[in-house]
Coordinates of C-alpha atoms in Angstrom, one line a residue:
Chain A
M280 CA -3.0 16.8 -47.9
H281 CA -6.3 18.3 -47.6
I282 CA -7.3 21.4 -49.4
M283 CA -8.7 23.4 -46.5
E284 CA -12.3 24.4 -46.2
G285 CA -13.1 27.4 -48.4
F286 CA -9.8 27.4 -50.2
L287 CA -11.1 26.5 -53.6
P288 CA -13.0 29.3 -55.3
S289 CA -16.0 28.7 -57.5
P290 CA -16.2 27.0 -60.1
W291 CA -13.4 24.7 -58.9
W292 CA -15.0 23.3 -55.8
W293 CA -18.1 22.2 -57.6
I294 CA -16.2 20.9 -60.7
W295 CA -14.3 18.5 -58.4
I296 CA -17.5 17.4 -56.7
F297 CA -19.1 16.9 -60.1
I298 CA -16.1 14.7 -61.2
S299 CA -15.9 12.7 -57.9
L300 CA -19.6 12.0 -57.5
P301 CA -20.1 9.4 -60.2
V302 CA -17.1 7.5 -59.0
I303 CA -18.5 7.5 -55.4
I304 CA -21.9 6.3 -56.7
Y305 CA -20.3 3.6 -58.7
G306 CA -18.2 2.6 -55.7
I307 CA -21.3 2.4 -53.5
Y308 CA -22.9 0.1 -56.1
K309 CA -19.8 -2.1 -56.2
L310 CA -19.7 -2.2 -52.4
N311 CA -23.3 -3.4 -52.4
V312 CA -22.5 -6.2 -54.9
L313 CA -19.4 -7.2 -52.8
I314 CA -21.4 -7.3 -49.5
K315 CA -24.2 -9.4 -51.1
N316 CA -22.0 -11.9 -52.9
K317 CA -18.8 -12.2 -50.9
R318 CA -19.8 -11.6 -47.3
D319 CA -16.7 -13.4 -46.1
L320 CA -14.6 -10.6 -47.4
L321 CA -16.1 -8.0 -45.2
P322 CA -13.5 -8.3 -42.4
L323 CA -10.8 -7.5 -45.0
L324 CA -12.8 -4.6 -46.2
A325 CA -12.8 -3.3 -42.7
V326 CA -9.1 -3.7 -42.5
A327 CA -8.6 -1.7 -45.7
G328 CA -10.8 1.1 -44.3
A329 CA -9.1 1.0 -40.9
Y330 CA -5.7 1.2 -42.6
I331 CA -6.7 4.5 -44.3
F332 CA -8.0 5.7 -40.9
I333 CA -4.7 5.0 -39.2
L334 CA -2.3 6.3 -41.8
S335 CA -4.2 9.5 -42.5
S336 CA -4.1 10.3 -38.8
L337 CA -0.3 10.0 -38.6
K338 CA 1.1 13.4 -39.3
L339 CA 4.8 12.7 -39.8
P340 CA 7.6 15.2 -39.9
S341 CA 9.5 15.4 -43.2
V342 CA 12.7 16.6 -44.8
T343 CA 11.1 20.0 -45.7
G344 CA 10.5 20.9 -42.1
S345 CA 6.8 20.5 -42.3
C346 CA 4.4 17.7 -41.6
S347 CA 2.1 15.6 -43.8
H348 CA 0.5 12.3 -43.6
P349 CA 0.4 9.1 -45.7
T350 CA -2.9 8.1 -47.3
G351 CA -3.1 4.3 -46.9
T352 CA -5.4 4.0 -50.0
G353 CA -3.0 1.8 -51.9
L354 CA -4.0 -1.3 -49.8
A355 CA -7.7 -0.8 -50.5
A356 CA -7.0 -0.2 -54.2
I357 CA -5.0 -3.4 -54.7
L358 CA -7.5 -5.5 -52.8
F359 CA -10.9 -4.0 -53.8
G360 CA -10.2 -1.7 -56.8
P361 CA -10.3 2.1 -57.0
A362 CA -14.1 2.6 -56.9
I363 CA -14.5 1.0 -53.5
S364 CA -11.4 2.8 -52.3
A365 CA -13.0 6.0 -53.2
V366 CA -15.9 5.3 -50.8
L367 CA -13.5 4.4 -48.0
G368 CA -11.5 7.6 -48.7
L369 CA -14.7 9.6 -48.5
I370 CA -15.5 8.2 -45.1
V371 CA -12.1 9.2 -43.7
L372 CA -12.2 12.6 -45.3
L373 CA -15.7 13.2 -43.9
Y374 CA -14.5 12.3 -40.4
Q375 CA -11.6 14.7 -40.7
A376 CA -13.7 17.5 -42.3
L377 CA -16.4 17.3 -39.7
F378 CA -14.5 16.6 -36.5
L379 CA -11.1 18.0 -37.1
A380 CA -11.6 20.9 -39.5
H381 CA -9.0 19.3 -41.7
G382 CA -10.2 19.6 -45.3
G383 CA -13.8 20.7 -45.6
L384 CA -17.2 20.2 -47.2
T385 CA -16.7 22.5 -50.1
T386 CA -13.3 21.1 -50.8
L387 CA -14.5 17.5 -50.3
G388 CA -14.9 16.8 -54.0
A389 CA -11.3 17.8 -54.7
N390 CA -9.9 15.9 -51.7
V391 CA -11.9 12.8 -52.6
F392 CA -10.6 13.1 -56.2
S393 CA -6.9 13.3 -55.1
M394 CA -6.9 10.9 -52.2
G395 CA -9.8 8.6 -53.0
I396 CA -9.7 8.4 -56.8
A397 CA -6.4 9.5 -58.3
G398 CA -4.2 7.7 -55.8
P399 CA -6.1 4.3 -55.9
V400 CA -6.3 4.4 -59.7
I401 CA -2.5 4.8 -59.8
A402 CA -2.0 2.0 -57.3
F403 CA -4.3 -0.3 -59.1
V404 CA -2.7 0.4 -62.6
I405 CA 0.8 0.1 -61.3
Y406 CA 0.1 -3.1 -59.3
K407 CA -1.5 -4.8 -62.4
A408 CA 1.3 -3.7 -64.7
C409 CA 4.0 -4.9 -62.3
T410 CA 2.3 -8.3 -61.8
K411 CA 1.9 -8.6 -65.6
A412 CA 5.5 -7.9 -66.0
G413 CA 6.3 -10.7 -63.6
L414 CA 7.8 -8.5 -60.9
N415 CA 8.1 -9.8 -57.4
F416 CA 4.8 -9.5 -55.5
Y417 CA 6.1 -7.4 -52.6
I418 CA 8.0 -5.1 -54.9
A419 CA 4.8 -4.6 -56.9
V420 CA 2.9 -3.7 -53.7
F421 CA 5.7 -1.3 -52.6
L422 CA 5.8 0.5 -55.9
A423 CA 2.0 0.7 -56.2
C424 CA 1.4 2.1 -52.7
S425 CA 4.3 4.6 -52.6
L426 CA 3.5 6.0 -56.0
A427 CA -0.2 6.2 -55.2
D428 CA 0.7 8.1 -52.0
L429 CA 2.9 10.5 -54.0
A430 CA 0.3 10.8 -56.8
T431 CA -2.3 12.0 -54.3
Y432 CA -0.1 15.0 -53.4
V433 CA 0.8 15.7 -57.0
V434 CA -2.9 15.8 -57.9
T435 CA -3.6 18.1 -54.9
S436 CA -0.9 20.4 -56.2
I437 CA -2.6 20.4 -59.7
E438 CA -6.0 21.1 -58.2
L439 CA -4.6 24.1 -56.3
A440 CA -2.6 25.3 -59.3
L441 CA -5.6 25.2 -61.5
A442 CA -7.6 27.3 -59.0
F443 CA -4.8 29.7 -58.3
P444 CA -2.7 30.3 -61.4
A445 CA 0.2 32.6 -60.9
Q446 CA 0.0 36.0 -62.5
T447 CA 3.3 35.5 -64.2
G448 CA 3.8 32.0 -65.5
G449 CA 0.2 30.8 -64.9
V450 CA -0.7 27.3 -63.8
L451 CA 2.7 25.8 -64.2
T452 CA 4.4 28.2 -61.9
S453 CA 1.8 27.7 -59.3
F454 CA 2.0 24.0 -59.7
K455 CA 5.8 24.1 -58.9
A456 CA 5.1 26.2 -55.8
F457 CA 2.5 23.8 -54.5
A458 CA 4.4 20.7 -55.5
T459 CA 7.5 21.8 -53.6
I460 CA 5.3 21.9 -50.4
F461 CA 3.2 18.8 -51.0
A462 CA 5.0 16.4 -53.2
V463 CA 8.6 17.0 -51.9
T464 CA 7.4 16.6 -48.3
Q465 CA 5.7 13.4 -49.3
V466 CA 8.6 11.5 -50.8
P467 CA 9.9 10.0 -47.5
L468 CA 6.4 9.4 -46.3
A469 CA 5.5 7.6 -49.5
I470 CA 8.4 5.3 -49.1
I471 CA 7.3 4.5 -45.5
E472 CA 3.8 3.8 -46.6
G473 CA 4.9 1.5 -49.3
A474 CA 7.1 -0.4 -46.9
I475 CA 4.4 -0.8 -44.2
T476 CA 1.8 -1.9 -46.7
V477 CA 4.1 -4.6 -47.9
L478 CA 4.2 -5.9 -44.3
I479 CA 0.4 -5.9 -44.1
F480 CA 0.3 -8.0 -47.2
K481 CA 2.8 -10.4 -45.8
Y482 CA 0.6 -10.9 -42.7
V483 CA -2.6 -11.3 -44.8
I484 CA -0.8 -14.1 -46.7
Q485 CA 0.2 -15.7 -43.4
V486 CA -3.2 -15.7 -41.8
K487 CA -5.7 -15.8 -44.6
S488 CA -4.1 -16.1 -48.0
D489 CA -7.2 -17.6 -49.7
V490 CA -8.9 -14.1 -49.8
L491 CA -6.2 -12.8 -52.1
V492 CA -7.0 -15.5 -54.7
K493 CA -10.7 -14.8 -54.2
L494 CA -10.1 -11.1 -54.9
D495 CA -8.0 -11.8 -58.0
V496 CA -5.0 -10.1 -56.3
L497 CA -2.9 -13.2 -56.8
S498 CA -3.3 -16.4 -58.8
E499 CA -3.1 -19.8 -57.1
A500 CA 0.3 -20.4 -58.6
G501 CA 1.6 -16.9 -57.6
L502 CA 0.5 -17.5 -54.1
R503 CA 2.2 -20.9 -53.9
K504 CA 5.4 -19.4 -55.2
I505 CA 5.4 -16.6 -52.5
K506 CA 4.7 -19.2 -49.8
E507 CA 7.5 -21.4 -50.9
L508 CA 9.9 -18.4 -50.9
T509 CA 9.0 -17.3 -47.4
T510 CA 8.9 -20.7 -45.7
Chain B
M3 CA 11.8 -12.0 -41.0
K4 CA 13.6 -10.4 -43.9
L5 CA 10.8 -8.0 -44.8
E6 CA 10.5 -6.8 -41.2
I7 CA 14.2 -6.0 -41.1
I8 CA 14.0 -4.0 -44.3
V9 CA 11.0 -2.0 -43.0
A10 CA 12.7 -1.4 -39.7
V11 CA 15.7 0.0 -41.5
I12 CA 13.6 2.3 -43.6
I13 CA 11.9 3.6 -40.4
L14 CA 15.3 4.1 -38.8
I15 CA 16.6 6.1 -41.7
F16 CA 13.4 8.2 -41.6
T17 CA 13.9 8.8 -37.9
A18 CA 17.5 9.7 -38.4
Q19 CA 16.5 12.2 -41.1
F20 CA 14.0 13.8 -38.7
L21 CA 16.6 14.1 -35.9
Y22 CA 19.1 15.6 -38.3
I23 CA 16.7 18.1 -39.7
S24 CA 15.3 19.1 -36.4
S25 CA 18.7 19.6 -34.8
T26 CA 20.4 21.4 -37.7
T27 CA 17.6 23.7 -38.7
D28 CA 14.9 25.6 -36.8
A29 CA 12.1 23.9 -38.8
E30 CA 8.7 24.3 -37.3
F31 CA 7.2 21.1 -38.6
G32 CA 3.8 22.7 -39.1
G33 CA 1.3 21.2 -41.4
A34 CA 1.9 21.3 -45.1
D35 CA -1.7 22.4 -45.6
G36 CA -0.9 25.6 -43.7
E37 CA 2.1 26.3 -45.9
A38 CA -0.1 25.9 -48.9
E39 CA -2.3 28.7 -47.5
G40 CA 0.8 30.9 -47.5
V41 CA 1.5 30.2 -51.2
I42 CA -2.1 31.0 -52.0
E43 CA -1.8 34.3 -50.2
E44 CA 1.4 35.0 -52.2
L45 CA -0.1 34.1 -55.5
T46 CA -3.2 36.2 -55.0
G47 CA -1.5 39.0 -53.3
G48 CA -3.3 38.4 -50.1
T49 CA -6.7 39.2 -51.6
Y50 CA -8.2 35.7 -51.4
E51 CA -11.0 35.2 -48.9
P52 CA -11.9 31.6 -48.2
I53 CA -15.4 31.0 -49.5
A54 CA -16.5 29.0 -46.5
D55 CA -15.5 28.2 -43.0
P56 CA -15.4 24.9 -41.2
I57 CA -18.7 24.3 -39.5
W58 CA -17.0 23.1 -36.4
E59 CA -13.4 23.4 -35.2
P60 CA -11.8 21.5 -32.3
P61 CA -11.7 24.1 -29.6
S62 CA -8.1 23.4 -28.7
G63 CA -5.0 21.6 -29.9
E64 CA -5.6 19.1 -27.1
I65 CA -9.0 18.2 -28.3
E66 CA -7.7 18.0 -31.9
S67 CA -5.1 15.5 -30.8
L68 CA -7.8 13.6 -28.9
L69 CA -9.8 13.2 -32.1
F70 CA -6.8 12.3 -34.1
S71 CA -5.7 9.6 -31.7
L72 CA -9.3 8.3 -31.6
Q73 CA -9.1 8.0 -35.4
A74 CA -5.9 6.0 -35.2
A75 CA -7.2 3.9 -32.3
I76 CA -10.3 2.9 -34.3
G77 CA -8.2 1.8 -37.2
A78 CA -5.7 -0.1 -35.0
L79 CA -8.5 -1.9 -33.2
V80 CA -10.0 -3.2 -36.4
I81 CA -6.7 -4.3 -37.9
G82 CA -5.5 -5.9 -34.7
Y83 CA -8.8 -7.8 -34.3
Y84 CA -8.6 -9.1 -37.9
F85 CA -5.1 -10.5 -37.7
G86 CA -5.6 -11.8 -34.1
Y87 CA -8.9 -13.5 -35.1
Y88 CA -7.5 -15.4 -38.1
R89 CA -4.2 -16.1 -36.4
G90 CA -6.0 -17.7 -33.5
K91 CA -8.3 -19.6 -35.8
K92 CA -5.4 -21.2 -37.6
Q93 CA -3.9 -22.6 -34.4
P94 CA -5.5 -25.9 -33.2
A95 CA -7.5 -25.4 -30.1

């Protein structure tokens, strides 16, 4: 999903850094508050980060004959909110930019925006909307995570289209060209990501369900209902 | 168990899709990032020069996959530890 090093001309690379930076700073602030007040949630935070680590290293083949990888940010977004997910996303993107030459430092702002901010915001909003609408918890998680994954790639396409508008047809034509590569490839991967994240949530409920109530992901009553259904 | 079965079916469908595509077309399964590079070249008429180069690149594909598997291993270790720890704690000693 990364925009490669050097592939965003000025002013776009610093515009995206400018947009992402405040979110990262706010995320670090939120992270500090979390670490101070709810230390017992740290292991789960590590899981959320580790999940992004794993999923973004899996380059899966897709219907379009090319490879791409899921993002894994939906889990962190549902558990800890988009700001903290942005920080976790930044860590993974830095690893890949520095050690793997995937993505880059000049394009870091744009990549953090698409993977660390846009995706998690979508996941968070969809999850909240679905639970408000009274949808089944697992379906809400599935929708939130797969659509967040897809949104990341749609946003990447927008970022590239803005920087490289086509001579005839402008931004919209470029967007279509980039979206056919990124977004279409991503559809099956997004479904897989959604499905696997649902499993992770199932196991969190099995081994340590109280953290979900603590994080306001589920209400006491909602948790009881899920447990009754599965046992 | 129901959820696990659903997920397994989804992964099976995905695998079947991959087998079908790789046997019926001569798809290269290169990275989508690289394809985007091609589109950029087309859009700009091949005039675009990247404004920066990666400071360090893995010297070979082998080393790249080493670092990728390391990335996945770190993640898997943490997740496995978490679930193992709390699962063990729940069982009476």
